[in-house]
XYZ file of C-alpha atoms in Angstrom:
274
model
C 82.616 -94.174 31.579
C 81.300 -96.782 29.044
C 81.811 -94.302 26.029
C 84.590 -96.264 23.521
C 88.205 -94.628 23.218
C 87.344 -93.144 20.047
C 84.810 -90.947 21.806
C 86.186 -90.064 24.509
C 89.865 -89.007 23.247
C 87.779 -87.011 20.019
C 88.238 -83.752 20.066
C 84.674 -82.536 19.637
C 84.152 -84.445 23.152
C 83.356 -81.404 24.953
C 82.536 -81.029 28.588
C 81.049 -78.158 30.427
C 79.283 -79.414 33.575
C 76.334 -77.698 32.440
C 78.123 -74.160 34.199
C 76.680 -72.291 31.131
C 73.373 -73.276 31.063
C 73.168 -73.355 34.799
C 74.220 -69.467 34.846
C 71.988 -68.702 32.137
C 69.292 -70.483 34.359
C 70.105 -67.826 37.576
C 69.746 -64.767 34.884
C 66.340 -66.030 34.101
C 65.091 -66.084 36.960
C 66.813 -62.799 38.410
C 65.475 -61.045 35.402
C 62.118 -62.357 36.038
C 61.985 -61.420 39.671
C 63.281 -57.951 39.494
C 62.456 -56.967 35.625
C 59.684 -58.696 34.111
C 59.986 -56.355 30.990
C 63.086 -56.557 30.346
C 62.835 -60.276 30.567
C 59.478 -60.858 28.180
C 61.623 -58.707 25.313
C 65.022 -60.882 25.699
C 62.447 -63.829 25.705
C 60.729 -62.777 22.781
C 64.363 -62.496 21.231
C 65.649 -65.896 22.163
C 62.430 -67.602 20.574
C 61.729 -65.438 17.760
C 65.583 -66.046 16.371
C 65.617 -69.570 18.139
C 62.921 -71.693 18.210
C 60.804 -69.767 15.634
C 63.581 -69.888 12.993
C 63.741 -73.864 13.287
C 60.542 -74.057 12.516
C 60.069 -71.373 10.088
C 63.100 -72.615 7.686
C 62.070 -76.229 8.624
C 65.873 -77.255 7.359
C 66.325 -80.612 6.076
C 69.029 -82.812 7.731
C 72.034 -83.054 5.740
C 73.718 -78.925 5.363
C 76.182 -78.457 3.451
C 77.417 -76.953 6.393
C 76.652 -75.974 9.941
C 73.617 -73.619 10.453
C 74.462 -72.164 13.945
C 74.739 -68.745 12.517
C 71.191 -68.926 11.509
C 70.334 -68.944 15.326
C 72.849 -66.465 16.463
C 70.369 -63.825 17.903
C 68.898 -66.261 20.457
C 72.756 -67.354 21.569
C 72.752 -63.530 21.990
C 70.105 -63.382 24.342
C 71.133 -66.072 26.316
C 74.367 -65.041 26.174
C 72.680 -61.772 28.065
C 70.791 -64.295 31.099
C 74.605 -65.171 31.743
C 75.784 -61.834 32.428
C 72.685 -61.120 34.631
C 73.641 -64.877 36.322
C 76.684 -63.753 37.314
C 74.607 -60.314 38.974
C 72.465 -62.542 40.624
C 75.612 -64.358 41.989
C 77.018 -61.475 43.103
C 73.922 -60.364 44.808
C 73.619 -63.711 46.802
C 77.503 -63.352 48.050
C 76.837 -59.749 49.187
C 74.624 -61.179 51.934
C 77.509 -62.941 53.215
C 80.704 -60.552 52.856
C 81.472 -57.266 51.919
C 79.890 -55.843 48.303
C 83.755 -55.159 47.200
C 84.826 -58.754 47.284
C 81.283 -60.369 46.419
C 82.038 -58.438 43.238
C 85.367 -59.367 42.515
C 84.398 -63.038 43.831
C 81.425 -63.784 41.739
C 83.459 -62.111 38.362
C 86.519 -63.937 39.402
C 84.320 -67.074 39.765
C 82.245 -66.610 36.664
C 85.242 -65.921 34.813
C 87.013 -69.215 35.372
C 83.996 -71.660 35.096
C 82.107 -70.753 32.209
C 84.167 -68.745 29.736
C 87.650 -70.179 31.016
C 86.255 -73.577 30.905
C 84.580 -73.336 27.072
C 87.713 -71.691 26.257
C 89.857 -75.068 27.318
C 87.743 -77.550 26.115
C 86.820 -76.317 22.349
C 90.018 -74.934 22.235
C 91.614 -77.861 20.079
C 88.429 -77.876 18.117
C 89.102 -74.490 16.726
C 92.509 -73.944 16.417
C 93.705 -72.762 12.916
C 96.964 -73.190 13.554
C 99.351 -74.337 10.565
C 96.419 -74.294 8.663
C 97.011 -72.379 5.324
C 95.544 -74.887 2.344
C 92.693 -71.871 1.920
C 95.349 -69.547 1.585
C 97.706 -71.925 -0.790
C 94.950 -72.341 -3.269
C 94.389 -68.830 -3.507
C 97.869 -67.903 -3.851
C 97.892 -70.857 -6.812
C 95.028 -69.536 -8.167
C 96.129 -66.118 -8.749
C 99.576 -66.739 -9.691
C 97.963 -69.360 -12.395
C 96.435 -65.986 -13.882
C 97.955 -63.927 -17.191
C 98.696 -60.214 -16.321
C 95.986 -58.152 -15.298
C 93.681 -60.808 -15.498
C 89.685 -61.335 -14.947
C 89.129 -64.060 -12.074
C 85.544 -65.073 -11.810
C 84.401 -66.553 -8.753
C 81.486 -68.247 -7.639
C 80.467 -66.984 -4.485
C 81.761 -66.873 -0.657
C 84.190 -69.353 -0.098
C 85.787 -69.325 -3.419
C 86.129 -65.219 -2.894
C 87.334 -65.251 0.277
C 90.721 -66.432 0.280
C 91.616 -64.602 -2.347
C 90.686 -61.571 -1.472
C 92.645 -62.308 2.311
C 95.345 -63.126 -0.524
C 95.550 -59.635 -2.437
C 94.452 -57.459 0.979
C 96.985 -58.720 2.907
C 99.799 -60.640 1.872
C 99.351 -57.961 -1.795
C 99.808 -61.275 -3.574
C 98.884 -60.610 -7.743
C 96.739 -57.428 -6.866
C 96.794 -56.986 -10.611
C 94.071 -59.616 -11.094
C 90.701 -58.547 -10.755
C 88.258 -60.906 -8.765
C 84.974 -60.905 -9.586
C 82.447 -62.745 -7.321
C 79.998 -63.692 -9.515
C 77.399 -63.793 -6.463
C 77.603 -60.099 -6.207
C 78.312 -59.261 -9.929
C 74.271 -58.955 -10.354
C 74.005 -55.885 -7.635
C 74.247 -52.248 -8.920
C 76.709 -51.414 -5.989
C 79.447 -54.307 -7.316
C 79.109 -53.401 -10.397
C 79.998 -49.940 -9.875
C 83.129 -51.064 -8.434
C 83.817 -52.945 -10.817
C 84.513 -50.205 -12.746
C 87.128 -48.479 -10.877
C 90.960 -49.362 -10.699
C 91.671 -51.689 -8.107
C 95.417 -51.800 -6.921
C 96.786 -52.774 -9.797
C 94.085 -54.511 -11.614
C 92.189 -52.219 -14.483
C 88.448 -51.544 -14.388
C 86.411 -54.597 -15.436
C 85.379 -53.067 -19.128
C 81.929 -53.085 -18.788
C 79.689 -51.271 -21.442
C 76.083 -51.112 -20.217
C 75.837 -47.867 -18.496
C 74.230 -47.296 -14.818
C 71.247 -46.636 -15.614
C 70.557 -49.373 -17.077
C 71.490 -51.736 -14.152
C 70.220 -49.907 -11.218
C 68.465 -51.961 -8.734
C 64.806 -51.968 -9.751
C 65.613 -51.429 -13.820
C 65.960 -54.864 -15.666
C 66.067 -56.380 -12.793
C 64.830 -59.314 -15.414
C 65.147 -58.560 -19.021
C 62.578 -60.373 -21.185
C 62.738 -62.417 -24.307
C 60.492 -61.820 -27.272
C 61.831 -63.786 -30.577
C 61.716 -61.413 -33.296
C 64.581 -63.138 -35.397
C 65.762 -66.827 -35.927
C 69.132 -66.126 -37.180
C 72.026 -65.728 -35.044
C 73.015 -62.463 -33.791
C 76.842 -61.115 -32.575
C 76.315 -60.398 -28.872
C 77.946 -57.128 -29.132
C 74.685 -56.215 -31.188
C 72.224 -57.601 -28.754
C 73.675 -55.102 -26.135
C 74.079 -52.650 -28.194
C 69.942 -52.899 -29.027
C 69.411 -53.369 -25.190
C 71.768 -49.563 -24.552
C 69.220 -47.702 -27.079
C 66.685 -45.801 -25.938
C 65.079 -45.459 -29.144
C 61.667 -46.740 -28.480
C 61.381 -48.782 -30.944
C 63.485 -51.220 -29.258
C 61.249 -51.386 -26.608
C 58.292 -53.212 -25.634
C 55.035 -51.368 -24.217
C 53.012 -52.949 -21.413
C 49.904 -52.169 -20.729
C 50.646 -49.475 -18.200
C 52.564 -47.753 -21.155
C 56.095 -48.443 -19.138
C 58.702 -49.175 -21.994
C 60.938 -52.286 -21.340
C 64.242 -53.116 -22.740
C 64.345 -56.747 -24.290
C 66.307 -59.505 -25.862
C 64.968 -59.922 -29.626
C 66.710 -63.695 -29.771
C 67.881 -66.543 -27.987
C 70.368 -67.268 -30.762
C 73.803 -65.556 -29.919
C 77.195 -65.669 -31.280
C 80.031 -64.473 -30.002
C 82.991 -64.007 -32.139
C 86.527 -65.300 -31.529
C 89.961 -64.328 -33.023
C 91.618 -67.457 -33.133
C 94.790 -65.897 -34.062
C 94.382 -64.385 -30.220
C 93.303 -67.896 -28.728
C 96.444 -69.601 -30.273
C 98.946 -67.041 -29.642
């Protein structure tokens, strides 16, 4: 009653009457009276992905955003003491009247005050409604691109709305995305090299072999000259499989490496200005 306006007219002011946790509380305990197996394993679950993960990733304060999905297993669990709750309530109202309408009481019941009620009060919190500046800046993005086009990405959220953007809407589907996130795993490259829609294969010149997971997963650097070298060349020397542009370890495994850190890479400028 003392909370300011601000509070209590916010939107993440949320209130449940503690009808959640309170039905969680009756599964407990029914599980523990009439399954004490059953109830040590969805225990064990609801710490180990709970409790246990707090600790074990010991995450400082300030996320760049929120962490619940980090605990989802144990919100599984006890999402699993509510459904035996309402059980338990439906075993208490079957002392009293028939077992037909104890069961369509306590569902009836268990419907309305727990996921009824969450569903009212969070649902201005989460509506998307008129929403669409992810989707705007994707559709910007792409139609900023040149025909057939390379987009690089940098990771989830950057990806996402613009792949909603080609999938569904088929907006620019002749720009290939690349999420850069993925770009180092044998399986994205691979399709990266196959038509997309309308968007070529990315051209990509080191074959498959010689990006499978496990092989150059790191690819070393021993200096053998100071001048600088045209990229092209440096790839080309890390493709051969002439061992003499390997390097021997000890175990007499051959590994591909870089012979410089100085690289060039040539530019037309007569295709940069036009």
């Amino acid at each position: 009653d003392n909370l300011p306006e601000s509070l209590k007219s916010a939107k993440a002011r949320n209130i449940y009457y503690l009808l959640p946790f309170l039905l969680g509380l009756m599964g407990i305990f029914y599980q523990l009276q009439w399954n004490k197996k059953d109830f040590w394993v969805v225990l064990l679950l609801f710490v180990l992905t709970g409790i246990a993960v707090v600790v074990y990733l010991n995450q400082y304060p300030n996320q760049p955003r929120e962490r619940d999905y980090a605990y989802a297993g144990s919100f599984y669990a006890y999402a699993i003491w509510i459904g035996l709750g309402t059980l338990a309530l439906y075993d208490f109202l079957r002392k009293f009247i028939p077992d037909h309408l104890g069961a369509v009481v306590s569902g009836a019941l268990c419907l309305f005050l727990v996921p009824g009620i969450m569903a009212n009060e969070n649902w201005d919190d989460h509506d998307r409604s008129g929403r669409y500046t992810a989707r705007d800046i994707a559709y910007n993005y792409l139609n900023s691109c040149a025909p057939n086009a390379i987009l690089f990405t940098n990771g989830d959220n950057d990806t996402f709305p613009l792949w909603y953007a080609q999938e569904v809407e088929g907006i620019r589907t002749d720009v290939r995305v690349v999420n850069l996130m993925l770009f180092n795993t044998d399986w994205y490259i691979d399709q990266m090299k196959n038509k997309a829609y309308e968007s070529e294969p990315v051209p990509l010149s080191l074959p498959q072999e010689k990006y499978l997971d496990g092989t150059n997963n790191q690819i070393y650097l021993i200096e053998r000259f100071k001048d600088y070298i045209d990229i092209n060349r440096v790839i080309n020397f890390i493709k051969d499989n002439d061992p003499a542009t390997k390097i021997k370890t000890r175990d007499n495994e051959q590994l591909d490496y870089i012979p410089t850190k100085m690289l060039r890479l040539p530019v037309d400028s007569a295709k940069v200005i036009a």
